Structure formats: C-alpha cells, structure tokens
Short mmCIF file of C-alpha atoms in Angstrom, two decimals:
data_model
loop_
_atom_site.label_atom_id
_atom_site.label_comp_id
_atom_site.label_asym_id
_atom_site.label_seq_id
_atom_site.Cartn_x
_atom_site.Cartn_y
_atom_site.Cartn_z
CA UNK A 208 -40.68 -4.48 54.70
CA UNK A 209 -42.86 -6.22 51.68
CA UNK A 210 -43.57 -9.50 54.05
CA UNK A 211 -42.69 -10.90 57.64
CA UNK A 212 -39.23 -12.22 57.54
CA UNK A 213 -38.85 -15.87 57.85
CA UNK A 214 -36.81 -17.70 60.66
CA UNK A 215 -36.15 -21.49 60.05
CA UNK A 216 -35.21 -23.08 63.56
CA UNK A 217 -34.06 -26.43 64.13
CA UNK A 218 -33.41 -28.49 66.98
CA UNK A 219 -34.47 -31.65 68.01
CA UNK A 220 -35.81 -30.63 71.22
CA UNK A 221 -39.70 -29.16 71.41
CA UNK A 222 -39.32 -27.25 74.02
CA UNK A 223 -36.95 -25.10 72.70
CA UNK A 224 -38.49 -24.61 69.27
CA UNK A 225 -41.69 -23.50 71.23
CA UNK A 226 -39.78 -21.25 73.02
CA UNK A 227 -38.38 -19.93 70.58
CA UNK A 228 -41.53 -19.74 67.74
CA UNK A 229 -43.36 -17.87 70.22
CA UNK A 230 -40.25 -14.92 71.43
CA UNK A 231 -39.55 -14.41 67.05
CA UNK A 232 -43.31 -14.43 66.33
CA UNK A 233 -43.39 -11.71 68.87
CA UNK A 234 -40.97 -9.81 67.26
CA UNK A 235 -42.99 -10.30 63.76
CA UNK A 236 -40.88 -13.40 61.97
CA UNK A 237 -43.16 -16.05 60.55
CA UNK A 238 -41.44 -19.04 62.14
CA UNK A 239 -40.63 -22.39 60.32
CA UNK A 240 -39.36 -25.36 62.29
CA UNK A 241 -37.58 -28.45 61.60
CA UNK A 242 -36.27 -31.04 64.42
CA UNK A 243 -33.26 -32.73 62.34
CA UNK A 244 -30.52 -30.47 60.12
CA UNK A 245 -30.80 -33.06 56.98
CA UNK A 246 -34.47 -32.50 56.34
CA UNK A 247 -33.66 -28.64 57.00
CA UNK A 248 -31.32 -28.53 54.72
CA UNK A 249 -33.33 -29.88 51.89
CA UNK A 250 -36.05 -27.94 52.54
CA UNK A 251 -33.83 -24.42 52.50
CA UNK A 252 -34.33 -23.88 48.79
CA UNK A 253 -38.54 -23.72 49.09
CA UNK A 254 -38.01 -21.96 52.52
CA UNK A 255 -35.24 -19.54 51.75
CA UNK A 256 -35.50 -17.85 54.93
CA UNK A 257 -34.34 -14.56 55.89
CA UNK A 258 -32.49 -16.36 59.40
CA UNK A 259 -32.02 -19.43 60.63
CA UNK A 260 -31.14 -20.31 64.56
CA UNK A 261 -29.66 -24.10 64.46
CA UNK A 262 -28.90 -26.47 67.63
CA UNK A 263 -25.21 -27.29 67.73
CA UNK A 264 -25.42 -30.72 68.87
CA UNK A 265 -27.97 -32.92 66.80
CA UNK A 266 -28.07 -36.62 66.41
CA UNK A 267 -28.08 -37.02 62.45
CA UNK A 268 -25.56 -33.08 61.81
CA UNK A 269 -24.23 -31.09 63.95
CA UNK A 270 -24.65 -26.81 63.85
CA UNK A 271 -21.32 -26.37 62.21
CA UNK A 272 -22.11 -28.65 59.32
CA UNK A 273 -25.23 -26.76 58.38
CA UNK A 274 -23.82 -23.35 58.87
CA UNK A 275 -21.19 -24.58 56.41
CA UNK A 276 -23.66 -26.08 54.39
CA UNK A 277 -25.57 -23.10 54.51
CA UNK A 278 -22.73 -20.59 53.30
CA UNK A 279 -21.34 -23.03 50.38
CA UNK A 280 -25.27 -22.85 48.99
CA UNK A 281 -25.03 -19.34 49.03
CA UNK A 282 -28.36 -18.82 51.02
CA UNK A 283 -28.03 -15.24 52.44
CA UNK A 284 -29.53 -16.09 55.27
CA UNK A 285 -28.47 -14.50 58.82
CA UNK A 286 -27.01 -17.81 61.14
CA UNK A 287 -27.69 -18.41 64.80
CA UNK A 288 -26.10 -21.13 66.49
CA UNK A 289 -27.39 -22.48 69.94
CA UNK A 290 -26.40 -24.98 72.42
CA UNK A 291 -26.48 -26.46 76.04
CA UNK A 292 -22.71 -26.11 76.69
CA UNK A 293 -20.39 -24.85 74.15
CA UNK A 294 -16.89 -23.44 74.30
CA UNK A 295 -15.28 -20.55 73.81
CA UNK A 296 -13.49 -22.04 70.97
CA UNK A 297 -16.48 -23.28 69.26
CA UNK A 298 -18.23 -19.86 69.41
CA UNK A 299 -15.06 -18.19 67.26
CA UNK A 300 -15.10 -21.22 64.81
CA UNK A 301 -18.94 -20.22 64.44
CA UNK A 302 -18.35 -16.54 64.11
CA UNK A 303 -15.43 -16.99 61.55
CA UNK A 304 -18.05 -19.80 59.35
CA UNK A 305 -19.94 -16.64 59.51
CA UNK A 306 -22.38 -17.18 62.29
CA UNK A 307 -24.42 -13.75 63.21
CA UNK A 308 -24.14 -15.08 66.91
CA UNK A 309 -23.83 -17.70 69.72
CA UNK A 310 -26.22 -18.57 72.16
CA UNK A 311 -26.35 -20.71 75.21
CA UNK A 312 -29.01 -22.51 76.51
CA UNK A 313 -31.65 -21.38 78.65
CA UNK A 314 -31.95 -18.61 76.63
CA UNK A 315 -31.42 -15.14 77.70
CA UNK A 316 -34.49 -13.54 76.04
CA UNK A 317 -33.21 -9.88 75.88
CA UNK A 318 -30.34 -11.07 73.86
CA UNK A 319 -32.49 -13.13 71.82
CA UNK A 320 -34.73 -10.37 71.15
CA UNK A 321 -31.87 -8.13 70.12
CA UNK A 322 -30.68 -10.84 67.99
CA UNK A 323 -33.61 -10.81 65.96
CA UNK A 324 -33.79 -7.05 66.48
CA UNK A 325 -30.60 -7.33 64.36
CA UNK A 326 -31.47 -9.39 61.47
CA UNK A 327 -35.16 -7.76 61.49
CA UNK A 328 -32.33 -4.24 60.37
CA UNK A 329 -30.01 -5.55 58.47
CA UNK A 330 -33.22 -7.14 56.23
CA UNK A 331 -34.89 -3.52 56.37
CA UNK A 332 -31.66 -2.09 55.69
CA UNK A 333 -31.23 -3.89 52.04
CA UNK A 334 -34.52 -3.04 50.97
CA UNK A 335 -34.43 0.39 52.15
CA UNK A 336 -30.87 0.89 50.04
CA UNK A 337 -31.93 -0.71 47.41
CA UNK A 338 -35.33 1.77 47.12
CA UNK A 339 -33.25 4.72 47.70
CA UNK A 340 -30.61 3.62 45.20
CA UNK A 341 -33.44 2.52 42.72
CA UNK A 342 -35.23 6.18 43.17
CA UNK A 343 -31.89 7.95 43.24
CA UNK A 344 -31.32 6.10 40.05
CA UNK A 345 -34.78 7.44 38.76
CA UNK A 346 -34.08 10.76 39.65
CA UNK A 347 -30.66 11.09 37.99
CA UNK A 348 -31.81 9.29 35.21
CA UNK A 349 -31.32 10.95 31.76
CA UNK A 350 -32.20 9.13 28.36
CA UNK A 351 -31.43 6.03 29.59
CA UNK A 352 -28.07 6.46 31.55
CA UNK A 353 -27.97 7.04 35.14
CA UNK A 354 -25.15 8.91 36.64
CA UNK A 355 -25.23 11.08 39.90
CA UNK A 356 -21.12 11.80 39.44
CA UNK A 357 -19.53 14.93 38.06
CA UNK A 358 -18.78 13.40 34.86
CA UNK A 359 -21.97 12.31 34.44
CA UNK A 360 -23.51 15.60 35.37
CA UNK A 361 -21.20 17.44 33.22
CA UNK A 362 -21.99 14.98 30.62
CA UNK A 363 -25.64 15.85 30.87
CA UNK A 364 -25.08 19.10 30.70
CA UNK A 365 -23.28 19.07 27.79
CA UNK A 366 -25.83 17.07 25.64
CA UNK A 367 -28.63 19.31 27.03
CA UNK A 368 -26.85 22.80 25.73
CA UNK A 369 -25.20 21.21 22.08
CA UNK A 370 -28.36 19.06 21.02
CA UNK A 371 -29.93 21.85 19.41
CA UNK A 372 -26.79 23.45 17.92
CA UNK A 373 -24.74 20.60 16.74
CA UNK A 374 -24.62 18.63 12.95
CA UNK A 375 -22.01 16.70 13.76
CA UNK A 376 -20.60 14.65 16.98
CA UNK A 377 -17.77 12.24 17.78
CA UNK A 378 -18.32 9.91 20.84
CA UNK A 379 -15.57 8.40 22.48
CA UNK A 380 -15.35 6.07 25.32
CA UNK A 381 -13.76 2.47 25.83
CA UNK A 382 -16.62 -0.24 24.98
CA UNK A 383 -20.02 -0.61 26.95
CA UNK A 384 -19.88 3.22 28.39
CA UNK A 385 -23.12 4.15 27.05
CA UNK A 386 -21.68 5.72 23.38
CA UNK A 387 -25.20 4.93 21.42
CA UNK A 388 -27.68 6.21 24.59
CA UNK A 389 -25.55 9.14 23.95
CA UNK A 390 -26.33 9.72 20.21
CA UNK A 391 -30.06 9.01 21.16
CA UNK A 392 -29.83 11.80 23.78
CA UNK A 393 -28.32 14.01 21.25
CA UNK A 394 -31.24 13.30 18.76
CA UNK A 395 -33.78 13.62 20.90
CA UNK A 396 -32.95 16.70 22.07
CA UNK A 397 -32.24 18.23 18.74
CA UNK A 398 -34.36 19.88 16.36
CA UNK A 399 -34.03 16.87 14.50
CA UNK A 400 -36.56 14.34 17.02
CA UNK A 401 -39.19 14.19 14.90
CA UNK A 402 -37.29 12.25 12.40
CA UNK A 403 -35.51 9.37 11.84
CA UNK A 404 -32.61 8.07 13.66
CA UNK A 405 -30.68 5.61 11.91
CA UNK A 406 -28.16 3.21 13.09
CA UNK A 407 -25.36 1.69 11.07
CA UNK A 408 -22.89 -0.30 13.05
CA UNK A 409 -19.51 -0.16 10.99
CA UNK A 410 -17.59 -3.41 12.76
CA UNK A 411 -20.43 -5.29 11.71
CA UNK A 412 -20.96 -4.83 7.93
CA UNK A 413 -18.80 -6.79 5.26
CA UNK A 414 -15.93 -4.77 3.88
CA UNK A 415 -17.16 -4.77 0.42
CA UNK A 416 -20.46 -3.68 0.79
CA UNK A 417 -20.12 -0.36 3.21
CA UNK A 418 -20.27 1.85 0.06
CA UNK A 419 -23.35 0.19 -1.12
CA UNK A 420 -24.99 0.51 2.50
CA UNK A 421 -24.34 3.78 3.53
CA UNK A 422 -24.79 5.48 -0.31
CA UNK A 423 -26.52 2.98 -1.88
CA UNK A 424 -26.41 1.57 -5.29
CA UNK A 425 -28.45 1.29 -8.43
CA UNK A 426 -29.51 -1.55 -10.41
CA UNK A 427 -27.02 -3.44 -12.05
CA UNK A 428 -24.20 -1.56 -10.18
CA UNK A 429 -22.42 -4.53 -9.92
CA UNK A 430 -23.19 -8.35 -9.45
CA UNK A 431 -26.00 -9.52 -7.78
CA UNK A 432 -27.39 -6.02 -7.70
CA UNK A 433 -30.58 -6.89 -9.19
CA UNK A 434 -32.57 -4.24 -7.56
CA UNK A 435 -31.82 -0.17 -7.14
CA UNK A 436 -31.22 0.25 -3.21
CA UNK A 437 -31.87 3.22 -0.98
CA UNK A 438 -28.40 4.16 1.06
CA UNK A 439 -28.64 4.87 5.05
CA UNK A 440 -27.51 8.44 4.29
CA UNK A 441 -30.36 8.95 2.14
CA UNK A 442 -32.96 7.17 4.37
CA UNK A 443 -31.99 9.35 7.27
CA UNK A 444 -32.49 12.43 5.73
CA UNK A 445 -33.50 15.52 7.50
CA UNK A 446 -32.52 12.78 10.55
CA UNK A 447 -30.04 11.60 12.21
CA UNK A 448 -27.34 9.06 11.23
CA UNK A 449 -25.88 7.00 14.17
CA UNK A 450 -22.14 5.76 12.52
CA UNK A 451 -21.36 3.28 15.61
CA UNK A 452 -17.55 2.00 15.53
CA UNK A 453 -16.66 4.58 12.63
CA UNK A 454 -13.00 3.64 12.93
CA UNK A 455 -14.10 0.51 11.01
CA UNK A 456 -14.67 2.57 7.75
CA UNK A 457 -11.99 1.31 5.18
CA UNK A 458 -10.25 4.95 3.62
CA UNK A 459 -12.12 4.52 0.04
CA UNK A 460 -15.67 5.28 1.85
CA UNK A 461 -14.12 7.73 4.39
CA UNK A 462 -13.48 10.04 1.65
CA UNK A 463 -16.93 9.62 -0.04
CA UNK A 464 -18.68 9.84 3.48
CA UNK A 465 -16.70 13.19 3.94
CA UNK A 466 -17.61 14.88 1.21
CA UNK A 467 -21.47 13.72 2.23
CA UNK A 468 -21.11 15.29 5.85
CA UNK A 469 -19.16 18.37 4.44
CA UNK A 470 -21.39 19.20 1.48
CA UNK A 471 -24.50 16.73 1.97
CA UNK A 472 -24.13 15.26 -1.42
CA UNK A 473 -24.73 11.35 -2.03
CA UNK A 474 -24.02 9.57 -5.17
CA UNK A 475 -25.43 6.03 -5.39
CA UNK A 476 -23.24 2.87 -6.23
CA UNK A 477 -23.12 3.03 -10.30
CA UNK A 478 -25.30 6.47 -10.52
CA UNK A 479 -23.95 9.33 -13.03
CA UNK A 480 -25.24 11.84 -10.93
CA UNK A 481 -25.45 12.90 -7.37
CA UNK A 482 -28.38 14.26 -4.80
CA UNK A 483 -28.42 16.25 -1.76
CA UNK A 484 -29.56 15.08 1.46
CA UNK A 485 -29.69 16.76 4.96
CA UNK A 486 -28.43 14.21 7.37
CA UNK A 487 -26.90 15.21 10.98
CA UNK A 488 -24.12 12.61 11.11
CA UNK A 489 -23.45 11.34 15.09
CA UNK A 490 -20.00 8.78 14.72
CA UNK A 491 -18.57 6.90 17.92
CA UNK A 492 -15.39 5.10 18.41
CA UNK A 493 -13.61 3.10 21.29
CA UNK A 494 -10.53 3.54 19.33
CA UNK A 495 -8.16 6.69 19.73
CA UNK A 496 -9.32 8.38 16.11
CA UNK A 497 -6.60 11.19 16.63
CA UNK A 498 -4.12 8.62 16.60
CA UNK A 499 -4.98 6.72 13.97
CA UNK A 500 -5.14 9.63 11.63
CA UNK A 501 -1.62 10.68 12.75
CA UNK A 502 -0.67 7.01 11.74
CA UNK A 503 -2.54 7.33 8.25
CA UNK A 504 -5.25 4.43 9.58
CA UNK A 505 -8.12 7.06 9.81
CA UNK A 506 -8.35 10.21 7.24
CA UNK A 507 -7.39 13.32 9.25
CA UNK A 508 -9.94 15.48 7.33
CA UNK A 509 -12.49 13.51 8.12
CA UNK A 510 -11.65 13.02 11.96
CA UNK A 511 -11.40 17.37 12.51
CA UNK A 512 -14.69 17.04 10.81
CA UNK A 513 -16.41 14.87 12.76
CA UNK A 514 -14.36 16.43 16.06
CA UNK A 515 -16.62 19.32 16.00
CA UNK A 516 -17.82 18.58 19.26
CA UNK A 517 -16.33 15.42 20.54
CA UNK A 518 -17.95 13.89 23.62
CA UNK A 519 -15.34 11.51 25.81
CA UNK A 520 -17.50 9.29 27.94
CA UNK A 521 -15.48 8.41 31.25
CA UNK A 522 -14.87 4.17 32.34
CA UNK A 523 -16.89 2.81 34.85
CA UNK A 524 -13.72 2.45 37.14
CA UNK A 525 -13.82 6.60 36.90
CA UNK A 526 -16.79 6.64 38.56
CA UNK A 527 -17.58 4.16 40.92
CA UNK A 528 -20.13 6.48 43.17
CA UNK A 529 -22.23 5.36 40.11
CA UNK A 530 -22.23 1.79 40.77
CA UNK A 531 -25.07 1.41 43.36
CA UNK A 532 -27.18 3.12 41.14
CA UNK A 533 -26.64 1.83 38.09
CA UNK A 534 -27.10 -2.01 39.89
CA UNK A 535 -30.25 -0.87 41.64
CA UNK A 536 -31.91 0.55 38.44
CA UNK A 537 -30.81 -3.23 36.24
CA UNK A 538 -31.40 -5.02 39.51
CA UNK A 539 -35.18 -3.30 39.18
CA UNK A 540 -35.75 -3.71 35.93
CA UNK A 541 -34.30 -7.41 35.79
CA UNK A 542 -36.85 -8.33 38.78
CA UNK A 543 -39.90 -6.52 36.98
CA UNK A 544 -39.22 -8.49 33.89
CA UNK A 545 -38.60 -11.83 35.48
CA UNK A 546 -41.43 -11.25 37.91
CA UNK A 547 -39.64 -12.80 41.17
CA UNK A 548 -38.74 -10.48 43.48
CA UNK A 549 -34.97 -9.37 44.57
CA UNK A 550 -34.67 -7.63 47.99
CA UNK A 551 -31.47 -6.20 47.91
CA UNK A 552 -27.78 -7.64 48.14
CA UNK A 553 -25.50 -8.94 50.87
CA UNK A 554 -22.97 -5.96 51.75
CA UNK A 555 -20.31 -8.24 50.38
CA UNK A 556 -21.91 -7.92 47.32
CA UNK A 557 -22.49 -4.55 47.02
CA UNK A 558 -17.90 -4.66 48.16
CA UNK A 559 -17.56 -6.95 45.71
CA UNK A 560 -19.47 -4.56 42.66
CA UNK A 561 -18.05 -1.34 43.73
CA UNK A 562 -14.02 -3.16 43.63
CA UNK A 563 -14.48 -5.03 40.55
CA UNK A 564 -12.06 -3.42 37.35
CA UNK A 565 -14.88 -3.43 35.09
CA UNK A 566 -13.36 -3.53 31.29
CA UNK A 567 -16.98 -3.91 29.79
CA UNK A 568 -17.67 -0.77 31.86
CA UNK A 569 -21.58 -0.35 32.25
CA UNK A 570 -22.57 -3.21 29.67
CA UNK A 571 -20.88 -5.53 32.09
CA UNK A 572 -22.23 -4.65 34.98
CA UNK A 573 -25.77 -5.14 33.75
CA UNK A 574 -24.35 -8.87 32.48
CA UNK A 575 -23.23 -9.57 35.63
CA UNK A 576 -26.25 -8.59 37.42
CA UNK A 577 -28.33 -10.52 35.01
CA UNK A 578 -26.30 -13.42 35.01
CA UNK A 579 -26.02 -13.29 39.51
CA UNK A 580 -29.63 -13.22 39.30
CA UNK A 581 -30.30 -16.24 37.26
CA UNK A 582 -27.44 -18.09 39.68
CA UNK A 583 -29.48 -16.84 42.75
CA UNK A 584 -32.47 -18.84 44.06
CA UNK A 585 -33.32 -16.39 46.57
CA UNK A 586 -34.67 -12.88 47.46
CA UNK A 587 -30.97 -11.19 48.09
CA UNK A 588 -28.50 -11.66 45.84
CA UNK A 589 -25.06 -12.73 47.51
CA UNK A 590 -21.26 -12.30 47.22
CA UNK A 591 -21.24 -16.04 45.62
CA UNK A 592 -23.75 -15.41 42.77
CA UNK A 593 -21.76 -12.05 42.23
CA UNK A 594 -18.41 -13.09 41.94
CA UNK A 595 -19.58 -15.96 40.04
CA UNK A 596 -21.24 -13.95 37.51
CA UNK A 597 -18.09 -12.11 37.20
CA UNK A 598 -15.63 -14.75 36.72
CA UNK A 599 -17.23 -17.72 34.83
CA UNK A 600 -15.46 -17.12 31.54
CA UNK A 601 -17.33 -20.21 30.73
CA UNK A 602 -20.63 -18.95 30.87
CA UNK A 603 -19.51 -15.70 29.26
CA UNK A 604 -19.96 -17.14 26.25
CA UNK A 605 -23.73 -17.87 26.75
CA UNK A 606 -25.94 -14.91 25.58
CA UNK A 607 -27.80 -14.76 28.84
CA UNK A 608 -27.94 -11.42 29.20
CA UNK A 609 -28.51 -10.26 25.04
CA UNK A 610 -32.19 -11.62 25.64
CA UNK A 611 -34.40 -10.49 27.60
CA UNK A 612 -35.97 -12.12 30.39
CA UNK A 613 -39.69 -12.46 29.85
CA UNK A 614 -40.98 -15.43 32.07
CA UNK A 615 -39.82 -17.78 34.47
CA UNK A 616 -39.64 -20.11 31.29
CA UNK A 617 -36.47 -18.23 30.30
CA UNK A 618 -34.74 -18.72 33.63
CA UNK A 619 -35.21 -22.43 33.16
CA UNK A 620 -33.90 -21.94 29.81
CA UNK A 621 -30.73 -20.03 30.62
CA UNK A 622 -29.96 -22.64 33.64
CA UNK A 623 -30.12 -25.38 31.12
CA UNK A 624 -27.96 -23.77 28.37
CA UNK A 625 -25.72 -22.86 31.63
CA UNK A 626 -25.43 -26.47 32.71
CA UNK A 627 -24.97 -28.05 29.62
CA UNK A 628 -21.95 -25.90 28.73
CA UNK A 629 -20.58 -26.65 31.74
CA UNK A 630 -20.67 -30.37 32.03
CA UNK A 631 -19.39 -30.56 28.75
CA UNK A 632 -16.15 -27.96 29.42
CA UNK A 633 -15.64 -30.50 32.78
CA UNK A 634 -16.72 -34.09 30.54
CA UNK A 635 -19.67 -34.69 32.71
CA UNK A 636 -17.71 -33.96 35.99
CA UNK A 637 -20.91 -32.25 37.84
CA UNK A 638 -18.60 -31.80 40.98
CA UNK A 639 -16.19 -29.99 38.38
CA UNK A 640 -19.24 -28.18 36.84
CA UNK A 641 -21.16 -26.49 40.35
CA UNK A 642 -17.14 -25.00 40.77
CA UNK A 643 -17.40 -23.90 37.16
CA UNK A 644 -20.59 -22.64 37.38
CA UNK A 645 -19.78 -20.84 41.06
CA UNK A 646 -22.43 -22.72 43.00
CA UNK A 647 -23.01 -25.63 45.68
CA UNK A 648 -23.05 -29.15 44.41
CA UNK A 649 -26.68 -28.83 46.11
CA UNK A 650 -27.72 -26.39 44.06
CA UNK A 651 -26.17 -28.17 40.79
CA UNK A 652 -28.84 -30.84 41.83
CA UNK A 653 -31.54 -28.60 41.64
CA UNK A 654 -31.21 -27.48 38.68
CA UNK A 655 -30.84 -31.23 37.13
CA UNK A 656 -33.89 -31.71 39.15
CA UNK A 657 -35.49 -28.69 36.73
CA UNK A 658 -33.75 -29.48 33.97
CA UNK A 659 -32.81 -33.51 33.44
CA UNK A 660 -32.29 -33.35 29.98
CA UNK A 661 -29.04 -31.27 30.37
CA UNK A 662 -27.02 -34.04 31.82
CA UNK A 663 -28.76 -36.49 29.28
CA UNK A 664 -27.17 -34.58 26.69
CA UNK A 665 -23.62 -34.57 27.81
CA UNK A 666 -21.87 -37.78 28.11
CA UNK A 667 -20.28 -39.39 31.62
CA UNK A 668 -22.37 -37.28 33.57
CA UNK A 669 -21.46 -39.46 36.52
CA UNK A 670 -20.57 -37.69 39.89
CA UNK A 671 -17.00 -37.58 40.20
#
C-alpha cells in the first residue's frame, strides 16, 4: 500500500474512541476521530477515509443515518457500525445499507482486529488488481491498443506478418474499436514508417470539395480557387494515406480515387495532365462496404480493391476479458495526467464495467472512465460515479473527455460546464440536477462551493 489507510471513528463517548485509536493504530490505520455524526459528515469529503466505524446511538444522528448518508455520497469507504445494545434486526438493516459489520459494545478485540484485518485486504486488494491489470495492460500493449483476448492476439498477429507486404487495407469494425490505431500499426510496421502518414476523415469534409482535397486543384479551377493546392494523395506520397469513414466518398471521387490506388495516377482539379504518385492507401469503415456495393451505394471495383486484406476489428461486448485492462491502462493514464491519485475501483464497479453493452465499444469506455473520475472525489472510484458516467445522456453532450486533462484547473472546469448544463436541463432544480448528474445533493454543494458562478448563471437556482 502507497499510505496508511485512514479510519474515521465517531462516537460521542472518549473512551471508546481511545480504545479504539489505539487497537487500529496497531494494526497500521492512521486514525481520525469525530464525537458527533453531523460534523463527521461534513468533514468526509477532506477526510475521505478508507473505513469508518460509527456509534449507532448519538444525540444529534444516529449510525443508520450516516451509513445512509455515507452510501448516497458515494464515499467508498468500508462501514462499521457499533453499539451498547442493538438487535438482531438492526444488525440486518445495517448489513443490507451496506454495513461491512456489527459490533457490540465492550468490544471483542479479536473480532475487531479481524475487522480491520478485512478492510486493511480488500484496500490492498484494489491496488494490487489494479497494478497487475495496469502491467498486464503494458505487457499486452501493441501500438496503442491493449488486448490479452484471442481476437486481439490474432489481430496482432495479423498486422505484424501483412505490414510489410500490404499496399492496400480495409478496416472494419462498428465505431470506437480502435480502426485508426490500426492503420498506424500497419504504417509503422511497414516499409513505409519513415514517411508520412496522412489522415483524411471522409464524414467530415464538405461534399463538394472531396475531389479538391484528396487530388487537389489548380489555380483558377473553379471559384474561389485563387491559389494552386497540393491534394492529400500527393502529399502522402511514398506514405501512407489513412481514408477514415471511406463509405462517405460520393461515387464521382470513388472512381477517380480508384484509378489513383490501381494505377497511382493523380490529376489535379482543372489540370490537363496527370502525375504519378506512390501512396499505400489504408480505408476504414463502420458501415458494411460489401453491402453497399451490392446495393449500388459503394462502387464494387473499388471495394474488391481496397478488400485486399480486410481487417474486421471485433466489439467490445466480444471481448469482455479485455475490459479490466483496457480500464486499468485509461484509469492510469487519466490519474498521471490529472495528478490525483486513483487506487482502484469498488468490485461493483469493476461488475458494473465488465456488464455494460458498450455501443461506443473502446472509445466509450475511456469516456466513461474519464467522465467517473471527474464525478469521484475520492481515491477509488465507485459503482455510483460509474453508472453515472454511463447513463447521464445529459452530460454526454459535454466534451469532457475530447480534452485532455492537464491540471486540476480542468477538473474545476469540467464540473462547472457539468453543473451548468444540468441546472439548466432541470430550470435551476439543484435537487433535480445532483439526480441528473448521478451524485448526492452533498456533493452538488461542493461543487457550488468550487464553482458559484454556475448557479449564478442559470436562473431559479433555488433548492427545490
């Protein structure tokens, strides 16, 4: 373990928190206490402890109410209850809040010790899965993808042997599977990594100027052509050209780009005559090529052209061994860039991951994990933050995760944008907005407490 784990105990009677500071220091827990559950409570966001042991029967809030309160912040912290004289009853209700354990007054130290014995494991245990996963991840790391399952492998393989072979390569997968870390493999394992490698995303240029991009034009080609432009086939040359989303390609510039893979001949936009460039041509599609050109949508020629060697990347949902991996490595790389440490996750999160359909396949699972982190105030990310993450269509719509996280600056930043949208989907509701959002009205405060000028910004802001 990184640091001694941290045991917040309350109870309103000294002798007992001495009693108990002195058995967990023992057993190597640096040992917070508190003698009333309300000051506790607002003091769990700067403590964040790893467990917390809580008197059942206080004067201001009893041990149920801040084991509830405890689980609807999403603190993964590990909950003790104790008391003088408790029921049977009252020990299931605690269990089924999600209490760790039960214990009566006196103590019985062995079963206190094994108690913290317990949470002392299941803290190691996180870290220790997470480094494994995050060195597993290193190891079966290839050009940027991780995979440790047979497709993968195979898929690994497969790039390895044809990289040094192959001119041209369809990539096919559904969307967020990895299609351009795939062409980058290919290129940099081909006798071809020296050079350029040129990326042209199809879905994202305007219709009437993909001849002009790809081929280029001269000037006065046309209007507004004031200057002679250099196509993307032409600046590749003796590279690679990276045709993301080919199935975009309107017919008219199929045929042109065919005749430029086939024979390596380029003629610019308004140019009498032609030149020859060398250009290994990589395409990728989510959409099912082989059916389109069977419907006349996509030219046939062009497809068996291009089909060489066609490389089918598998979902996500095919491959699910994959998943603690691939979270460890983001989870890694997320922390080192944000510079606050994340231990590990709550085995409900880690259930929750490895279930979850995953449409946006490996793209949104690094969303999610960047978005669960930015929810999450502490060193473990929970079951709350994930699921949140996963199903705030709301947020969805906020870049979070396109920029990268630099500085705790950012994380402000991104709570902010996060907490405007939200009280202005619920008109200021901010009880309406923490469900939104997937967290505690407590931690809603907080983050008005770090950001004020979000619910300044959004009108009726008052709690409803």
């Amino acid at each position: 373990m990184n640091s001694q784990p941290t045991l917040l105990v309350i109870d309103d009677e000294p002798a007992v928190l001495a009693s108990v500071d002195r058995v967990a220091r023992s057993y190597g827990f640096a040992v917070v206490s508190r003698t009333d559950g309300r000051t506790a409570l607002a003091d769990l966001p700067v403590l964040k402890p790893d467990a917390v042991m809580v008197d059942l029967r206080m004067p201001d809030i009893n041990g149920l109410e801040v084991l509830r309160a405890i689980r609807e912040g999403n603190v993964a912290s590990q909950v003790i209850l104790m008391t003088g004289g408790g029921t049977i009853d009252t020990a299931i209700e605690a269990v089924r809040l999600g209490a760790l354990d039960y214990l009566t007054k006196p103590f019985d130290l062995p079963r206190l010790g094994g108690l913290l014995t317990t949470v002392k494991q299941d803290i190691e245990r996180r870290e220790r899965l997470l480094r494994i996963d995050g060195d597993v991840a290193n190891a079966f790391a290839f050009y940027g993808m991780v995979g440790r399952s047979p497709p993968m492998q195979e898929l690994f393989d497969s790039i390895r042997r044809f990289a040094p072979h192959v001119r041209t390569v369809l990539v096919t997968g559904e969307t967020g599977t990895g299609k351009e870390l795939v062409a980058r493999a290919l290129h940099a394992l081909g006798t071809r990594a020296q050079r350029r490698f040129v990326t042209v995303n199809c879905s994202a240029v305007v219709e009437g100027l993909f001849e002009s991009e790809l081929f280029g034009h001269q000037r006065g080609a046309f209007t507004g052509a004031t200057e002679t432009k250099v196509g993307l086939l032409e600046h590749a040359d003796k590279g690679t050209l990276f045709l993301d989303e080919i199935g975009e390609l309107p017919l008219t510039v199929q045929a042109k780009l065919l005749r430029a893979v086939e024979y390596g001949e380029v003629q610019r936009v308004g140019s009498l005559g032609g030149m020859h460039v060398d250009v290994a041509v990589i395409a990728a599609s989510n959409r099912d090529l082989r059916a389109d050109a069977d419907k006349g949508r996509f030219r046939s020629d062009l497809y068996y052209r291009l089909s060489v060697l066609e490389i089918r990347l598998v979902p996500l949902r095919e491959r699910r061994e994959d998943i603690p991996y691939l979270s460890a490595a983001f989870i890694r790389e997320i922390a080192k860039r944000a510079k606050r440490s994340v231990t590990g996750m709550t085995a409900a999160a880690e259930h929750a991951l490895a279930q979850a359909p995953w449409p946006g396949n490996v793209r949104e699972l690094r969303n999610v994990l960047e978005r669960a982190y930015l929810l999450s105030d502490g060193k473990i990310l929970g079951e709350r933050d994930v699921l949140a993450a996963m199903r705030s269509t709301a947020i969805a719509s906020i870049p979070t995760a396109s920029v990268s996280i630099a500085d705790p600056a950012f994380l402000m930043d991104a709570q902010r944008k996060q907490l405007e949208h939200a009280l202005r989907e619920t008109r200021g509701d901010k009880s309406a907005a923490a469900r939104l959002l997937g967290i505690s009205r407590r931690t809603m405060y907080r983050w008005l407490d770090r950001a004020p000028q979000a619910s300044t910004q959004v009108t009726g802001t008052e709690d409803r």
